[in-house]
XYZ file of C-alpha atoms in Angstrom:
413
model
C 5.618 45.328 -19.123
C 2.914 43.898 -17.850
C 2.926 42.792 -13.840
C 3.194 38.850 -13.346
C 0.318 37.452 -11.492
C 1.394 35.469 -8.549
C 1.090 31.588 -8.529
C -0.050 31.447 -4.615
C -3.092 32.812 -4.409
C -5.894 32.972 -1.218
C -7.917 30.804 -3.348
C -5.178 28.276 -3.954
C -4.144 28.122 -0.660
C -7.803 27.846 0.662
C -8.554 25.237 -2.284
C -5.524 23.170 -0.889
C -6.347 23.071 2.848
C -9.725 21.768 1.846
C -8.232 19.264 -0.550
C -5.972 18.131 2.183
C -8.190 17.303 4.782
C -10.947 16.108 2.241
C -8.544 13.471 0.783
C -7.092 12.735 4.494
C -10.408 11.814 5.735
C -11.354 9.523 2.431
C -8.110 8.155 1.697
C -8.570 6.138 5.569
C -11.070 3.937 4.813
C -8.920 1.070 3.648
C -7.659 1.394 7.267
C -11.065 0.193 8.423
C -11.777 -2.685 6.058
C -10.362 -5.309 8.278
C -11.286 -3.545 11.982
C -14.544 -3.316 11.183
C -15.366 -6.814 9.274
C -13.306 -8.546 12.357
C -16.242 -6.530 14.900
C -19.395 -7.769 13.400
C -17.834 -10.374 11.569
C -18.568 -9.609 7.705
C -16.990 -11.219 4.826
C -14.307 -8.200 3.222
C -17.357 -7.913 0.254
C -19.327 -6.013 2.805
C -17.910 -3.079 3.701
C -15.901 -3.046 0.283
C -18.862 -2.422 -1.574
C -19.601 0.469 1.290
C -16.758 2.233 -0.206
C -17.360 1.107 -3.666
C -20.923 3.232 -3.258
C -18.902 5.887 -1.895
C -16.997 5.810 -4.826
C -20.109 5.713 -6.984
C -22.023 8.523 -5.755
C -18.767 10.744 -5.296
C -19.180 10.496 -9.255
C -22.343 11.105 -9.390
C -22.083 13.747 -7.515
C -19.297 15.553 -9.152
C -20.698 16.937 -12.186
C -24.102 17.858 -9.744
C -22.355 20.059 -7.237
C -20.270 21.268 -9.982
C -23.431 22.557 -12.204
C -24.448 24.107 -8.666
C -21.059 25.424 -7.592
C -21.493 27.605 -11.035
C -24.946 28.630 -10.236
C -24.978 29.014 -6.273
C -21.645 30.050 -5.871
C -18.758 28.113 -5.362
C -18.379 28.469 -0.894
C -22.112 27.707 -0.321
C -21.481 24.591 -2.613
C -18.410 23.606 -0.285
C -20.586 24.337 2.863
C -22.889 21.794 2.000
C -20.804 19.447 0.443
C -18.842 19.825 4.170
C -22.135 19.445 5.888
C -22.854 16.119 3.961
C -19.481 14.465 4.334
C -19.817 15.520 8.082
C -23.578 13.592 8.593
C -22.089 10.443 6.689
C -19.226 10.072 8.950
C -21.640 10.844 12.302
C -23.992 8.419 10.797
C -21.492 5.993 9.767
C -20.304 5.802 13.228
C -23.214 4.185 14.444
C -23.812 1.829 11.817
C -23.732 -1.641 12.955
C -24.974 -3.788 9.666
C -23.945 -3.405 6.181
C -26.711 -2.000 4.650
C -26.337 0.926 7.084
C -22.709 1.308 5.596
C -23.739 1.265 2.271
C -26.537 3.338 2.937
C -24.707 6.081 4.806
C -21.387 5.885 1.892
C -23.993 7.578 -0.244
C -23.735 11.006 2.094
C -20.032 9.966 2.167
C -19.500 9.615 -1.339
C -21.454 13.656 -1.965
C -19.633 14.828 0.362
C -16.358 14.488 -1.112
C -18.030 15.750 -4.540
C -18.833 18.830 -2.430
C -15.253 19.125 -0.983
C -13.327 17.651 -4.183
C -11.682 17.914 -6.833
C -14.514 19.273 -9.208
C -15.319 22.093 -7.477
C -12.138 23.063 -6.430
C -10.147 22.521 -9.581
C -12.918 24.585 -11.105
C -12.269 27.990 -8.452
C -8.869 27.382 -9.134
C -8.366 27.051 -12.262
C -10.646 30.605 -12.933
C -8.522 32.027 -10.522
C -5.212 31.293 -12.157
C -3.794 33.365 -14.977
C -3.196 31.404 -18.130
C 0.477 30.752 -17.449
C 0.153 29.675 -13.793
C -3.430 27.228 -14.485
C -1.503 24.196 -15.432
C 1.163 24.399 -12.245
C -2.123 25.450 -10.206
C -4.075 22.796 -10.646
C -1.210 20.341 -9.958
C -0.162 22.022 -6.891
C -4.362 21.537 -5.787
C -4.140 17.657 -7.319
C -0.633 17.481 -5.014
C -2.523 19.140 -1.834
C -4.755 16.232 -2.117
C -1.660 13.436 -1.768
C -0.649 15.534 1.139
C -3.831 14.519 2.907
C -3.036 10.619 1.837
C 0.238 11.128 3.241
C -1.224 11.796 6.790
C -4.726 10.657 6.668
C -3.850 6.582 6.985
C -1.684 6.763 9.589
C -3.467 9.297 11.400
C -6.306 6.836 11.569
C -3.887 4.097 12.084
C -2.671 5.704 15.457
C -6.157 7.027 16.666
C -7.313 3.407 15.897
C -4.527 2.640 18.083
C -6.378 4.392 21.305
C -9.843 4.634 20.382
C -12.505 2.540 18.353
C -13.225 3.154 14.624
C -16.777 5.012 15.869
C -15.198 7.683 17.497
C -12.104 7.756 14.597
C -15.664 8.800 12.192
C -16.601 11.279 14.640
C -13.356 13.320 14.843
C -12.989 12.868 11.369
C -16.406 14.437 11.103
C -14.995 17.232 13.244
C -11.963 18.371 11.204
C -13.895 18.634 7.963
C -16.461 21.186 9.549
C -13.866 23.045 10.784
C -12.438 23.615 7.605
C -15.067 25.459 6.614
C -13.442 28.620 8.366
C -11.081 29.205 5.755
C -13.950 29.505 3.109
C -13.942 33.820 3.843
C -10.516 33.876 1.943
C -11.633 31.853 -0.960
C -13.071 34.477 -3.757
C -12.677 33.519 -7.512
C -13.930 35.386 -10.519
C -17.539 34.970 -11.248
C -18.174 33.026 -14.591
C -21.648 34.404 -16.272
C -24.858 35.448 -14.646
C -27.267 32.433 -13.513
C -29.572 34.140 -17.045
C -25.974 33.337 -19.265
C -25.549 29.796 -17.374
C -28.874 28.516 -18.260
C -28.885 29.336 -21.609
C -25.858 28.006 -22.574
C -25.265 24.927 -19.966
C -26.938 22.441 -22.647
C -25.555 24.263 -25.813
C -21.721 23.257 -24.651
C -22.879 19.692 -23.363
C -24.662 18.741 -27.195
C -21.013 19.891 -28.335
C -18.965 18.428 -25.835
C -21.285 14.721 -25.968
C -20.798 14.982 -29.716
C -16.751 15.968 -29.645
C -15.404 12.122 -30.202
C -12.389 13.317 -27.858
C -14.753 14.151 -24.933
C -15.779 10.362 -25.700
C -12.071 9.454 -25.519
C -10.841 11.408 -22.474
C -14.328 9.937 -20.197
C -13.339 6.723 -21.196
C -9.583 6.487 -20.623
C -10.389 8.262 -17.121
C -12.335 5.012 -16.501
C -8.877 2.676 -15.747
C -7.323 5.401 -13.488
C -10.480 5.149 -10.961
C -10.647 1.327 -11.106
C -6.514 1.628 -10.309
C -7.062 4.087 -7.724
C -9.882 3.074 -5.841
C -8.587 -0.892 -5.771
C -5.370 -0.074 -4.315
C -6.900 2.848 -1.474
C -9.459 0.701 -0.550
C -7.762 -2.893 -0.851
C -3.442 -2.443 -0.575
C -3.593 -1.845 3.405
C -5.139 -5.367 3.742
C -4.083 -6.800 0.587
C 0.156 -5.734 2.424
C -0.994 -6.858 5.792
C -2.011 -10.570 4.686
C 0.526 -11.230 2.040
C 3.507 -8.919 2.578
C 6.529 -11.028 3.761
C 7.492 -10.414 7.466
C 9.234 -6.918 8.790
C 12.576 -7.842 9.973
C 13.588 -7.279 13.523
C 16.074 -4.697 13.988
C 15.339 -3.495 10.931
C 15.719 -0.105 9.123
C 11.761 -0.512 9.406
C 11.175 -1.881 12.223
C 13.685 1.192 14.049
C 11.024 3.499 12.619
C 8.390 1.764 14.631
C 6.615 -0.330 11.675
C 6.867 -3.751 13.037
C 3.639 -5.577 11.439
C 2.628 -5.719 8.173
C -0.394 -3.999 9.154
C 1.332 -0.883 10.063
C 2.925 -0.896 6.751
C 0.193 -1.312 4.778
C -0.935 2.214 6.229
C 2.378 3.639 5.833
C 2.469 2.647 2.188
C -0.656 4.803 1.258
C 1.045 7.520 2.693
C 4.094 6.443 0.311
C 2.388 6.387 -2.785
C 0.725 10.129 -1.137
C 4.428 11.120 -0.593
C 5.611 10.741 -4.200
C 2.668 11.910 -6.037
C 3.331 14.948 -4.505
C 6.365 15.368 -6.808
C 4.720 13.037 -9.641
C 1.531 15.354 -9.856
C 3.940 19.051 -9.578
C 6.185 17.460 -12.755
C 2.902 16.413 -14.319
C 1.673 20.471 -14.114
C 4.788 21.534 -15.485
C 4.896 18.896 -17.968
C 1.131 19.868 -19.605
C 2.438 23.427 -20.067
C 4.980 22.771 -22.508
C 4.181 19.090 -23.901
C 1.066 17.398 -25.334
C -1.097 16.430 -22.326
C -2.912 13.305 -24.610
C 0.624 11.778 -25.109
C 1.562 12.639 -20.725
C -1.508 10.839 -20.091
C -0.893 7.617 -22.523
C 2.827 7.557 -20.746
C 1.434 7.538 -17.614
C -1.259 4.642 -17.840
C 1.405 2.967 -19.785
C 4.198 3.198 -16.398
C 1.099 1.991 -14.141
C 0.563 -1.002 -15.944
C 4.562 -1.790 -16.285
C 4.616 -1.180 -12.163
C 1.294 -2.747 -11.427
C 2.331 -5.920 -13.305
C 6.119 -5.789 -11.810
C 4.711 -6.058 -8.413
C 2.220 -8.546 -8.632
C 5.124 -10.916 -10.360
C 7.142 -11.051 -7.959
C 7.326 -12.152 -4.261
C 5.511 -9.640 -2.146
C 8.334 -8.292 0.491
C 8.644 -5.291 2.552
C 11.190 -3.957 0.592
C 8.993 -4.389 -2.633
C 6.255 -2.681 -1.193
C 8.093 0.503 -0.843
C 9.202 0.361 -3.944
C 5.874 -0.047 -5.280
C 4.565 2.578 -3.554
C 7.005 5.239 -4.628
C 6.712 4.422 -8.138
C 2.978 3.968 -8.808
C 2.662 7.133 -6.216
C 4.854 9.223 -9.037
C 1.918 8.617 -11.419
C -1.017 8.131 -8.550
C -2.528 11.521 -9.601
C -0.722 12.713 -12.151
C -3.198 12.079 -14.705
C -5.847 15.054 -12.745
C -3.811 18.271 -14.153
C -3.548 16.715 -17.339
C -7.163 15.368 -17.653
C -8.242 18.745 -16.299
C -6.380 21.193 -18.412
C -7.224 19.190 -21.689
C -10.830 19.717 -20.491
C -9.887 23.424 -20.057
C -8.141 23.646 -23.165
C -10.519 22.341 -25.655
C -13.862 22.965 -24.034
C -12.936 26.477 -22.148
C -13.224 27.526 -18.564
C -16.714 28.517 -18.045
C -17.860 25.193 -17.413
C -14.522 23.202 -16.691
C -16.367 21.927 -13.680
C -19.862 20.701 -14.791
C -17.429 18.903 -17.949
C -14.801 17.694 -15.687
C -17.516 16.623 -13.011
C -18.892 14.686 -15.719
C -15.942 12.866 -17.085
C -14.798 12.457 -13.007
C -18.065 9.808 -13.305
C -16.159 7.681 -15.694
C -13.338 7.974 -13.008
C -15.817 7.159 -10.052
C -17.677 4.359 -12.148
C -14.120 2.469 -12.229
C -13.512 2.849 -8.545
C -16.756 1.590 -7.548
C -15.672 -1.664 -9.963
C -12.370 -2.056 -8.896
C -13.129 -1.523 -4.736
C -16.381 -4.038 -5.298
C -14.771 -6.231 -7.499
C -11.885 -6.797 -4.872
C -13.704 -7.444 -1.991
C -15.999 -10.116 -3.935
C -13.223 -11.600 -5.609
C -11.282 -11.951 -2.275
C -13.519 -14.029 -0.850
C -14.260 -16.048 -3.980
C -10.824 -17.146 -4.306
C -8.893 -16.389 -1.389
C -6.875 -13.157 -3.212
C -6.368 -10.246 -5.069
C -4.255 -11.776 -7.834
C -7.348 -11.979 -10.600
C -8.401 -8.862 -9.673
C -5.270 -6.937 -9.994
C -4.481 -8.620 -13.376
C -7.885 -6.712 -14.732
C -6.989 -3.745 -13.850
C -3.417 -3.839 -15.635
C -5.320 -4.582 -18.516
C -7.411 -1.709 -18.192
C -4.708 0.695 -17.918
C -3.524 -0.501 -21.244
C -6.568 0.280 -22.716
C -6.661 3.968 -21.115
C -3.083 4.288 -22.988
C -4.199 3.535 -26.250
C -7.698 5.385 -25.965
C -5.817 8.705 -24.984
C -3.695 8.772 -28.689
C -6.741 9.914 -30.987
C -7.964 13.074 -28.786
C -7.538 16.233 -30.792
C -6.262 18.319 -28.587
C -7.360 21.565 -29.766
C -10.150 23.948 -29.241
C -13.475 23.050 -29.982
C -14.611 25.744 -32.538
C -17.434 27.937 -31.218
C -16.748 28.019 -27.375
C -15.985 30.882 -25.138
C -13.131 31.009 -23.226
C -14.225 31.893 -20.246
């Protein structure tokens, strides 16, 4: 009988640390939309579109430091990834205009390419035996709710004590010094840089031609407009129109007396249940189709999304809201991933998924810029939360006509 490979690995463990801190740091900066435009006195478009080019070149940058992690090597690809996610933040913290913001969300937005989810996913999932990749890469996807769980309110009590400059700089800190767990993270080595080069543009003229590729960049599109819209814009959108926190209260006992405090707290909700969400969603792809997971899931956001925005916006609603669409927050990255890994192979899982993780980024640019502008058109969110429903829709339907089955003529590894 053969010996069972273990599920906890060095490199899983490493790949989740670095997740977790990674995510903690990015999933704050909804925290600072309202400090910071009440400072210098911007309208909320300003600094949303900051974080909507953060968004934007995180994409771009995906499928770049993915292509190097496999050529490079996957630590010196985190290093600088670390090191660039480091300068934005420094930089960041002595911007005082908008264009500065924007400017410097570039560095931010490669950074967390370097430190993400393609790279990572990618070690991982090589790493993994077959049997244990699915649950792997939902335990790394979960590891990256654990840093929303702490990163908001984190921020939320340093805010409390020191300005938002000096919240960037110890932020800046703490993703350096993750860097000295990168000695324990060693994963199989793919091909030769000779076998990468050769090949690299052989499986993208198959995988650009596979109609389901098409399908699966596309339908990734509506979970980035979802996600980045309610990271960058719940925290303000709870603290303005969220119905007062009771006195006495079972939330007010627990120290969140202002709506502002609970808009932090519910990131860290919908962190707290995609923990579970994403783990089920692992063990889910191993035994059931991942298309039809993935059109269930889009199809539950836009049933929550719309339930929320229908009715009157309480306290007790927000929770609600938060542990629900946190059960499918980032479910859909296991599933999205392994299909990638399924039908295009392993050996370059993270230039493909890097790729498709643009469509992902392209929508979270939209749906943080579009929020911010829209706010200050009309006064709300209400329009631009109604587009977005629809746009999950569409990510439901687009997932049902992916063949999911090997493409004919890839490797596996």
């Amino acid at each position: 009988m053969p010996k069972p490979t273990p599920l906890f690995t060095p490199v899983l463990i490493v790949g989740c640390a670095i997740i977790i801190v990674s995510f903690a740091i990015r999933s704050t900066f909804g925290v600072f939309q309202i400090p910071i435009a009440e400072e210098f006195g911007w309208l909320r478009a300003e600094f949303s579109l900051a974080i909507a080019i953060q968004n934007l070149a995180w994409g771009i940058g995906q499928p770049l430091f993915g292509a190097l992690a496999e050529k490079i090597g996957d630590r010196k690809s985190i290093v600088l990834g670390a090191i660039i996610y480091a300068l934005g933040l420094l930089l960041s913290a002595g911007a005082s205009t908008p264009i500065e913001h924007q400017l410097y969300a570039w560095l931010l937005g490669f950074g967390i390419a370097g430190t993400g989810f393609g790279v990572i996913l990618a070690v991982v999932g090589r790493a993994s035996s077959a049997e244990n990749r699915s649950m792997s890469l939902a335990i790394v996807s979960a590891a990256g709710s654990g840093g929303q769980i702490f990163g908001p309110p984190i921020a939320e009590w340093l805010l409390s004590f020191m300005s938002w400059q000096a919240t960037f700089v110890v932020f800046a800190v703490a993703i350096l010094a993750i860097l000295l767990t990168l000695p324990m993270m060693r994963a199989p080595a793919m091909a030769t840089k000779t076998d990468l080069e050769e090949s690299l543009k052989e499986i993208l003229g198959k995988a650009f031609r596979d109609p389901s590729f098409t399908f699966i960049y596309l339908g990734f599109f509506s979970c980035g407009y979802q996600l980045g819209f309610i990271t960058a814009h719940l925290p303000a959108f709870v603290t303005e129109l969220c119905g007062p926190i009771m006195p006495g209260g079972m939330l007010d006992s627990m120290g969140i007396s202002t709506t502002s405090a609970l808009g932090a707290v519910a990131i860290s909700l919908i962190g707290l249940a995609n923990i579970a969400g994403t783990l089920l969603a692992g063990w889910a792809g191993k035994y059931y189709s991942k298309k039809y997971l993935l059109a269930g899931i889009y199809t539950a956001r836009t049933v929550v999304g719309a339930l929320f925005i229908m009715f009157p916006i309480t306290p007790t609603s927000v929770i609600l809201f938060s542990l629900a669409m946190g059960s499918l927050w980032l479910a859909t990255i296991p599933l999205t991933s392994g299909l990638i890994a399924h039908i295009y192979g392993l050996r370059y899982m993270g230039t493909l998924y890097g790729i498709v993780f643009l469509s992902h980024q392209l929508g979270g640019f939209l749906g943080i810029w579009l929020g911010g502008r829209m706010y200050d058109v009309y006064g709300d969110y209400t329009l631009v939360w109604w587009i977005g429903l629809a746009v999950g829709a569409f990510s439901a339907v687009i997932h049902l006509p992916i063949r999911e089955r090997r493409l004919e003529g890839l490797q596996t590894v």
